XYZ file of C-alpha atoms in Angstrom:
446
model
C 146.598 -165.475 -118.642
C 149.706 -167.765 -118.573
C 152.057 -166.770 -121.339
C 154.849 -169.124 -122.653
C 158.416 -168.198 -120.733
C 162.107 -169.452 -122.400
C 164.940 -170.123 -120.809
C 168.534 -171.529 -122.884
C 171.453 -172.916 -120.979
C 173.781 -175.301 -121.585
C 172.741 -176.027 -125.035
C 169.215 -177.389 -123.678
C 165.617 -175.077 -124.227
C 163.738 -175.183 -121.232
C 160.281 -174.341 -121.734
C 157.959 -173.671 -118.996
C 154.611 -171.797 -117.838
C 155.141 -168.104 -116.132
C 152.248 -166.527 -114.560
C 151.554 -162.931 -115.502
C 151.458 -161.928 -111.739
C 149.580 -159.114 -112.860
C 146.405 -159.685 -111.001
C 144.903 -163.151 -108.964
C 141.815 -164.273 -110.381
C 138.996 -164.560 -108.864
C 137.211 -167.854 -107.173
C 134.661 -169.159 -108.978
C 131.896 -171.071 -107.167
C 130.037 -174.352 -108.999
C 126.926 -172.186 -107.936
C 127.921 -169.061 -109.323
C 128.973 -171.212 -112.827
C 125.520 -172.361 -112.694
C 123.482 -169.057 -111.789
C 126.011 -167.361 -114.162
C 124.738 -169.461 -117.182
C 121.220 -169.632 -116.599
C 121.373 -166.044 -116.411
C 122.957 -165.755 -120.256
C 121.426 -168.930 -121.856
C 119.848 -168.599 -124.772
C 117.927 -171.513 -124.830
C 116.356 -170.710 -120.719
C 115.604 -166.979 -122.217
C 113.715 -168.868 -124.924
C 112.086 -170.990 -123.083
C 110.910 -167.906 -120.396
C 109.736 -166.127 -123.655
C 107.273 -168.600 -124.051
C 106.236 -168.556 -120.951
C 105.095 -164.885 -120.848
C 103.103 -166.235 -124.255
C 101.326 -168.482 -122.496
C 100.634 -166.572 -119.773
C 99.207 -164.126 -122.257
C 96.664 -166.895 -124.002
C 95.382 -166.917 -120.357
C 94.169 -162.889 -120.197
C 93.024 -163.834 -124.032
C 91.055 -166.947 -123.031
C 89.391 -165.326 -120.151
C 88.044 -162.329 -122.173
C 85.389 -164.913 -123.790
C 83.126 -165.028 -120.709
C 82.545 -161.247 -121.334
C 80.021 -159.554 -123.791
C 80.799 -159.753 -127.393
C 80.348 -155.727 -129.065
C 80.123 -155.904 -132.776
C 79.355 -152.992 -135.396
C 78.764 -153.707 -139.282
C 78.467 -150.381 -140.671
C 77.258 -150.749 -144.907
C 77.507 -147.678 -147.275
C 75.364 -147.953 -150.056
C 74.120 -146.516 -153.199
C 71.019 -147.848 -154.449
C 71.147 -149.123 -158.016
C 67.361 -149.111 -158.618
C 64.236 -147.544 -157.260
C 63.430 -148.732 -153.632
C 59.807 -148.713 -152.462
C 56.234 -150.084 -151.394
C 54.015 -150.591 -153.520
C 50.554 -150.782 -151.846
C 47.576 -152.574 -154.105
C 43.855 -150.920 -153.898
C 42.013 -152.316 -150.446
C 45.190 -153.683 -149.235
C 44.718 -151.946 -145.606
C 41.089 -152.659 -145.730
C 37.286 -151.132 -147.438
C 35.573 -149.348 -144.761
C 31.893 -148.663 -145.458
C 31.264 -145.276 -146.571
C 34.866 -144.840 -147.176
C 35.544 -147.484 -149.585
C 38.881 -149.730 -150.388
C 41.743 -147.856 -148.419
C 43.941 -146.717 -150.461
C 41.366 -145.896 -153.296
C 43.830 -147.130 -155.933
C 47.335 -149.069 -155.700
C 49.883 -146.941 -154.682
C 53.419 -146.509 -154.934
C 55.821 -145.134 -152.204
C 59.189 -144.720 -153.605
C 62.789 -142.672 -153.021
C 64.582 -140.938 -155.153
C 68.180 -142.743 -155.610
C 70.394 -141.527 -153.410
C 73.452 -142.863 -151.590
C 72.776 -144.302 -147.770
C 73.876 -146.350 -145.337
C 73.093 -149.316 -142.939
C 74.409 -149.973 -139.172
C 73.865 -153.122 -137.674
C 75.046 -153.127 -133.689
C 74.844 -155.689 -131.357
C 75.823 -156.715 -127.658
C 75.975 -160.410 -126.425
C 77.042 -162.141 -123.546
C 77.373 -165.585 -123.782
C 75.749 -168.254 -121.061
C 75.505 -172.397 -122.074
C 78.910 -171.502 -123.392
C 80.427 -170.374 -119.969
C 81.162 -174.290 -119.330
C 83.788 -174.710 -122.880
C 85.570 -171.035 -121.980
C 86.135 -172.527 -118.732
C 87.678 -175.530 -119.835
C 89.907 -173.607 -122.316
C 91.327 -171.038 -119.335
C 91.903 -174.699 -117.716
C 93.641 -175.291 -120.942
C 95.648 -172.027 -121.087
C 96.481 -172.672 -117.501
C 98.033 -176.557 -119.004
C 100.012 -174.508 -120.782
C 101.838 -172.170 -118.392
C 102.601 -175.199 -116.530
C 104.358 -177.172 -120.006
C 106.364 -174.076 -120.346
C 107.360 -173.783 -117.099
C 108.562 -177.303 -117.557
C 110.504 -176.182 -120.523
C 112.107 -173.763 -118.590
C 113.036 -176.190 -116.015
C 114.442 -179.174 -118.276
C 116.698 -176.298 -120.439
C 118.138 -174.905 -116.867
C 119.160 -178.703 -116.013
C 120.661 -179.056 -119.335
C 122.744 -175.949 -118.971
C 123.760 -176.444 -115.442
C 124.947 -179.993 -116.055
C 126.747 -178.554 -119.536
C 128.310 -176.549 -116.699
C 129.212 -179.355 -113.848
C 131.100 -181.168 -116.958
C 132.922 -177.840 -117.931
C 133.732 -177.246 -113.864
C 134.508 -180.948 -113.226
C 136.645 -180.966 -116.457
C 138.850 -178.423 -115.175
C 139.022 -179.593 -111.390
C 140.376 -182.813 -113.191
C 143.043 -181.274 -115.693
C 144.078 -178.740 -112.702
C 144.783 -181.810 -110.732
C 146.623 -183.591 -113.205
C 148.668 -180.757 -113.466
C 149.406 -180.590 -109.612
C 150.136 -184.401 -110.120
C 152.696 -183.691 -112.930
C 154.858 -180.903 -110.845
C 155.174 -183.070 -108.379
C 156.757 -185.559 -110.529
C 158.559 -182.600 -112.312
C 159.849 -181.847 -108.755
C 160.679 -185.143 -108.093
C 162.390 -186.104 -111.293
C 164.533 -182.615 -111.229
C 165.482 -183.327 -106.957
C 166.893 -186.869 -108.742
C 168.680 -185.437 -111.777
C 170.629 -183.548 -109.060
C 171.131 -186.709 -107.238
C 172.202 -188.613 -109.964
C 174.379 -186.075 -111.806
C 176.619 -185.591 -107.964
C 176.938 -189.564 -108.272
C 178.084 -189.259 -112.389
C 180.346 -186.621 -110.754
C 181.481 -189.109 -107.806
C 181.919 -191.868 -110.314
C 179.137 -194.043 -108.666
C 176.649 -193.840 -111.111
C 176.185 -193.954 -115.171
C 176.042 -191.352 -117.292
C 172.965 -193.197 -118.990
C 171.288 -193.070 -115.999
C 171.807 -189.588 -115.767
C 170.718 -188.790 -119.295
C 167.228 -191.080 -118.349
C 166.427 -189.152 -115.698
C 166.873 -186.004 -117.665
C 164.716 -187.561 -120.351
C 161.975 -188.245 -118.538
C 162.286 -184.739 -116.629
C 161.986 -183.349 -120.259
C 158.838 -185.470 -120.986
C 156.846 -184.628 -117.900
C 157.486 -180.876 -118.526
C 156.157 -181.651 -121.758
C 153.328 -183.096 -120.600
C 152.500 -180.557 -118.689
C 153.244 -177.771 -121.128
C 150.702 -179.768 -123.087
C 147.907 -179.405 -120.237
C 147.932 -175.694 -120.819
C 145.624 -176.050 -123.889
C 142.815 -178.316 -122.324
C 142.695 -176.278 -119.475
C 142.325 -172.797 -121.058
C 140.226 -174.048 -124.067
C 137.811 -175.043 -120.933
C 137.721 -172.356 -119.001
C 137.063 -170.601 -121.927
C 134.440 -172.222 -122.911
C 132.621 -172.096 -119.605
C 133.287 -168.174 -119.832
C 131.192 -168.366 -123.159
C 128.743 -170.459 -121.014
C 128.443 -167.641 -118.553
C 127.929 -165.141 -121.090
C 131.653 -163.297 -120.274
C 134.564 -162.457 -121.570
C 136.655 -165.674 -122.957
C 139.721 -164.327 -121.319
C 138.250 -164.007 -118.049
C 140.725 -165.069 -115.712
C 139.156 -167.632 -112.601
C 139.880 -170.383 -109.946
C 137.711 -173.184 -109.133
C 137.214 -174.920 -106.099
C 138.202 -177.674 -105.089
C 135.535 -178.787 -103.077
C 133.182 -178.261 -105.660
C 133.435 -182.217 -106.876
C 132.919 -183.624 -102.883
C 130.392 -186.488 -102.796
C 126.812 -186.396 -101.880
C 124.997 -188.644 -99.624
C 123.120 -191.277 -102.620
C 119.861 -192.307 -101.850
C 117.837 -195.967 -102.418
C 117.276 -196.445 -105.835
C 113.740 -196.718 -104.491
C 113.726 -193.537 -103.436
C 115.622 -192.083 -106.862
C 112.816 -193.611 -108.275
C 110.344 -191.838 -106.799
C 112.100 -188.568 -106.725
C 113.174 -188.654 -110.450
C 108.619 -189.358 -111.044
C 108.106 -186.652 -109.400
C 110.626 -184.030 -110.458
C 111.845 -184.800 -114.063
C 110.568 -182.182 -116.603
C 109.892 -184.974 -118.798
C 107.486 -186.878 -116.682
C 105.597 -183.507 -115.838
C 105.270 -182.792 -119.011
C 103.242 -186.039 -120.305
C 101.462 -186.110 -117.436
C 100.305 -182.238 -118.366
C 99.494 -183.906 -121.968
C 97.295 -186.693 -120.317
C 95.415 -183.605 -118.975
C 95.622 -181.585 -122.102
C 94.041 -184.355 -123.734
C 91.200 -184.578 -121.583
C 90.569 -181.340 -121.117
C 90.587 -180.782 -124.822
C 88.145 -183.544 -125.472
C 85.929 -182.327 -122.668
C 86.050 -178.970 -124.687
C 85.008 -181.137 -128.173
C 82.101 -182.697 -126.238
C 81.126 -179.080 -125.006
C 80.501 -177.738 -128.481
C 77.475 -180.168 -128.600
C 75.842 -177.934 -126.481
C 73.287 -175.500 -128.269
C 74.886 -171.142 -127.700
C 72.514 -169.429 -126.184
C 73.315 -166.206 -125.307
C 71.471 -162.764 -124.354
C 71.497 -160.243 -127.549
C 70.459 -157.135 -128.161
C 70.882 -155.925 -131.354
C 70.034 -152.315 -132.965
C 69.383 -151.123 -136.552
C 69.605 -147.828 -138.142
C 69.303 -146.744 -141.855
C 69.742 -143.586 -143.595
C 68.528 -142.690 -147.152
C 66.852 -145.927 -147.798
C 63.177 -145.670 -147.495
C 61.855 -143.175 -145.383
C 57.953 -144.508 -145.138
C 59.913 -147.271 -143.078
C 61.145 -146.561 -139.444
C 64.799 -146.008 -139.816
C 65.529 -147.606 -136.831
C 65.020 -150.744 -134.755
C 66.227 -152.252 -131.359
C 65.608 -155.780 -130.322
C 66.508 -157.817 -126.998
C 66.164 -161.053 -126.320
C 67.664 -164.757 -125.898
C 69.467 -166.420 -129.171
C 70.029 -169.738 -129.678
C 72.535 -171.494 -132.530
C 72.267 -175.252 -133.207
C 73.739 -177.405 -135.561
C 70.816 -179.447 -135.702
C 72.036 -182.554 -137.486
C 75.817 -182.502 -138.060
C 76.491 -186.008 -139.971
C 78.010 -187.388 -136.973
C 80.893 -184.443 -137.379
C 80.944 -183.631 -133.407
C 80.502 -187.287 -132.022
C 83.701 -188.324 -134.193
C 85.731 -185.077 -132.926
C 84.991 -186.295 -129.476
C 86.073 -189.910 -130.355
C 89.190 -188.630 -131.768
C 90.149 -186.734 -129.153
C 89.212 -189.592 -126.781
C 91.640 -191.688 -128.748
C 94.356 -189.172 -128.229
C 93.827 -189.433 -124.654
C 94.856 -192.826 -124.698
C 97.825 -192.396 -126.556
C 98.903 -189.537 -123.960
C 98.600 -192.464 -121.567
C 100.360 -194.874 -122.899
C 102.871 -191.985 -123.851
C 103.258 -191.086 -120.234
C 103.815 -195.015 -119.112
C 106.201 -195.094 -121.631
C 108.377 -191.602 -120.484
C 108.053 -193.507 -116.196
C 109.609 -196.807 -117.892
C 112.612 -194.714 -119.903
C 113.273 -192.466 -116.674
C 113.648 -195.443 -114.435
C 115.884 -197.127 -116.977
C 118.019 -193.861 -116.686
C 118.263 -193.525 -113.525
C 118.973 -197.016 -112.588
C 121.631 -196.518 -115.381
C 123.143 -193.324 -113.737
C 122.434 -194.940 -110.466
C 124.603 -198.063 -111.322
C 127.528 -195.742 -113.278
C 128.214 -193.658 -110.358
C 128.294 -196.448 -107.500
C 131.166 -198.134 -109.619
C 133.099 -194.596 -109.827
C 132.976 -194.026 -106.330
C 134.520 -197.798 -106.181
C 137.159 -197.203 -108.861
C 138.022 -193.826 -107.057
C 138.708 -195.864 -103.694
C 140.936 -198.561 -105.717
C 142.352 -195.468 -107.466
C 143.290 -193.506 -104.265
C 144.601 -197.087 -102.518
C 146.483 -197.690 -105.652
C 148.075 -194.019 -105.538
C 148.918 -194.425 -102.119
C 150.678 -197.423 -102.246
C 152.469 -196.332 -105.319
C 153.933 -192.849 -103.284
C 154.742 -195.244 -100.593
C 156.519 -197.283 -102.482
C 158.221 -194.848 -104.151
C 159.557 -193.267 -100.795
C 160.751 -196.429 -99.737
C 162.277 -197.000 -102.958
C 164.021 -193.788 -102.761
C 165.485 -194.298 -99.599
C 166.666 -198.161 -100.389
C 168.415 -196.255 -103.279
C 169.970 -193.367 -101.191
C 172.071 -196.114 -99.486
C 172.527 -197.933 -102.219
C 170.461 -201.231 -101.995
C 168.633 -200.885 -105.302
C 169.523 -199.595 -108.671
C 168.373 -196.093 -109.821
C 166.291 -198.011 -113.022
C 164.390 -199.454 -109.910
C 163.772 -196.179 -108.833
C 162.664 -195.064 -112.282
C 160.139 -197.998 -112.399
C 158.398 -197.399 -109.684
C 158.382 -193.481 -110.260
C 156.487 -193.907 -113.554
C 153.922 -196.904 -111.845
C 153.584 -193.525 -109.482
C 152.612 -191.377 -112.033
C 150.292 -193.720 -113.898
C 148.786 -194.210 -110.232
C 148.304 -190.462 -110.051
C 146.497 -190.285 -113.570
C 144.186 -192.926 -112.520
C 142.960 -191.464 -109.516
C 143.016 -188.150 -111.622
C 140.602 -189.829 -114.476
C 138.467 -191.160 -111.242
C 137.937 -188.516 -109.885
C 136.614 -186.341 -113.054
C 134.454 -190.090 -113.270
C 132.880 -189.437 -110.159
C 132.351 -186.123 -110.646
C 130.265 -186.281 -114.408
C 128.775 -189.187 -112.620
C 127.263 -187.319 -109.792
C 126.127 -184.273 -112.421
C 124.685 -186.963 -114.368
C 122.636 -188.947 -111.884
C 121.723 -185.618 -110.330
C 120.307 -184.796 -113.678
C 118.541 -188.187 -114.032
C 116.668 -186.951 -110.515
C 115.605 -183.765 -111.625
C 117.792 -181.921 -109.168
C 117.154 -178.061 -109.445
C 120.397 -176.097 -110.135
């Protein structure tokens, strides 16, 4: 880290930035920013979490096309006498036998504690068709979180152009101000020979010094910017604060733009937005194809056993039936048909939902479009402008070497230099966000 260095002579403090020297950092690559951050996010973890969820309703939605395996198991103690009573004749009078039983006759159990098991095993068949459509559904839903995922990893990866872009532009400002610094301090020299030679003013020479003074303070000032950032992209990346790095510069160079047409139909196709209300145009269907399913009768194979114990023992303790079962609402009130109109309804809103997200994403990028073609023109005035300015300045400086023009002249047009240099400074960082903006309005993966 750059630590704070002191030097007093003459009666003036000179305060400048020493390097530590005591190891180079590292280059750091705009794609190793970006891989770095997706990597620590908390919001892309998040958003893979519920993911894995939805893959998970999958597996649970697909276990409904097998057999269903319940067991009620009842322990019981019987509060009053169980039994048959059977009335005289009741199975039948035989001749020469008579009424069978001769008299009516009770069959009864002491009272006793038992038990009841019901078991049974059913796979389902008419409702095959609505367990489809809800894996379909389940399915819907991988693909909205995966679009999650997507839209947070293009939020944090253009959090991280700004960051990168950011410091490319306060690391060039900075080269901008030594250079003026060196400048200003190859004058002072200059100027304080001619105070000595009696050819020049000691107000001049006490200007220059001043504004030698304020352009080291300027860029003593830079130091804070440009270490809050790099902290904060550190944070970003999930490291250390203090991590020392380097960007590159050729991390802000310009990319070929494309038609708006073509933005247009790249940003349709690719933002996480549009994919996701087109997925809720088919949600909507499919869940209203599901609603119109459950008007379908369940029929299903069963087989279903049942065993007592300690109930009545004249009766067969046990029982096993097979055989198709059928459950209807028979007459609902209209309950179903207004589900499905509901849900129809909701299908049009998804529509008109997803006409409205094509509309707002073409306004965008046309926006971003538009903002980034005019800071790729203000960069060219901005680098003309600079280059005229160091021209002039070199030509100034000579005129003044042989004395054709004052040394306020030479002042003048060394401060229109350095105002040229922050403008082309500020356009540049321009057309960087603007590029990480507009390739965020495409849907460009990181």
């Amino acid at each position: 880290m750059p630590t704070l260095c002191t030097a007093i002579g003459k009666g003036l403090i000179v305060i400048a930035v020493c390097g530590s020297g005591a190891m180079k950092a590292d280059m750091l690559t705009l794609a190793e920013a970006v891989q770095n951050a997706e990597a620590n996010n908390r919001a892309i973890l998040a958003a893979k979490l519920e993911r894995s969820k939805a893959l998970n309703q999958i597996q649970i939605a697909r276990t409904y096309r097998l057999p269903v395996f319940s067991v009620t198991a009842l322990g019981t103690q019987s509060a009053s006498a169980l039994g048959l009573t059977f009335p005289q004749g009741s199975l039948g009078v035989y001749p020469g036998v008579g009424p069978i039983p001769g008299k009516t006759t009770t069959l009864s159990d002491p009272l006793r504690p038992g038990a009841i098991l019901l078991a049974s095993a059913s796979q389902p068949l008419s409702q095959q068709r609505r367990i489809g459509l809800g894996i379909e559904l389940a399915h819907l839903g991988v693909e909205a979180a995966g679009e999650q995922i997507r839209s947070k990893r293009q939020a944090a990866a253009n959090e991280v152009r700004r960051l990168y872009y950011g410091i490319l532009q306060t690391e060039s400002g900075r080269r901008s101000l030594k250079e003026a610094i060196a400048f200003l301090a190859q004058l002072d020299r200059d100027t304080g020979v001619n105070v000595a030679q009696r050819v020049a003013l000691r107000a001049d020479s006490l200007d220059v010094k001043a504004r030698l003074a304020k352009a080291e303070y300027a860029l003593l000032e830079l130091e804070d910017p440009l270490e809050t950032q790099k902290q904060q992209l550190n944070v970003l990346m999930g490291r250390d604060p203090d991590t020392a790095f380097e960007v590159d510069p050729l991390a802000a160079a310009d990319f070929t733009m494309p038609e708006l047409k073509e933005a247009y139909a790249r940003a349709l196709e690719s933002r996480p937005e549009i994919r996701l209300a087109r997925l809720q145009v088919r949600k909507a269907g499919l869940e209203r194809r599901i609603r119109n399913a459950e008007r379908i009768p369940d029929v299903s194979l069963s087989l279903t056993t049942l065993a007592t114990a300690n109930l009545i023992s004249v009766l067969p303790n046990r029982l096993a039936i097979a055989g198709v079962q059928l459950n209807w609402d028979v007459y609902d009130w209209g309950r179903k048909r207004r589900q499905v109109d509901e849900k129809r309804l909701a299908e049009q809103q998804a529509e008109l939902d997803l006409k409205e997200a094509v509309a707002k994403v073409k306004v965008d990028v046309a926006h971003r479009y538009r903002r980034l073609a005019q800071a790729r023109k203000q960069l060219e005035v901005a680098r003309l402008s600079q280059s005229a300015a160091g021209e002039l300045l070199r030509v100034t400086r000579n005129r003044y070497d042989v004395r054709e023009v004052l040394l306020s002249d030479v002042l003048r047009v060394q401060s229109s230099v350095a105002e040229s240099d922050s403008g082309f400074t500020r356009a540049l960082l321009d057309v960087a966000t603007a590029q990480a903006d507009f390739e965020k309005a495409l849907g460009i993966e990181p």
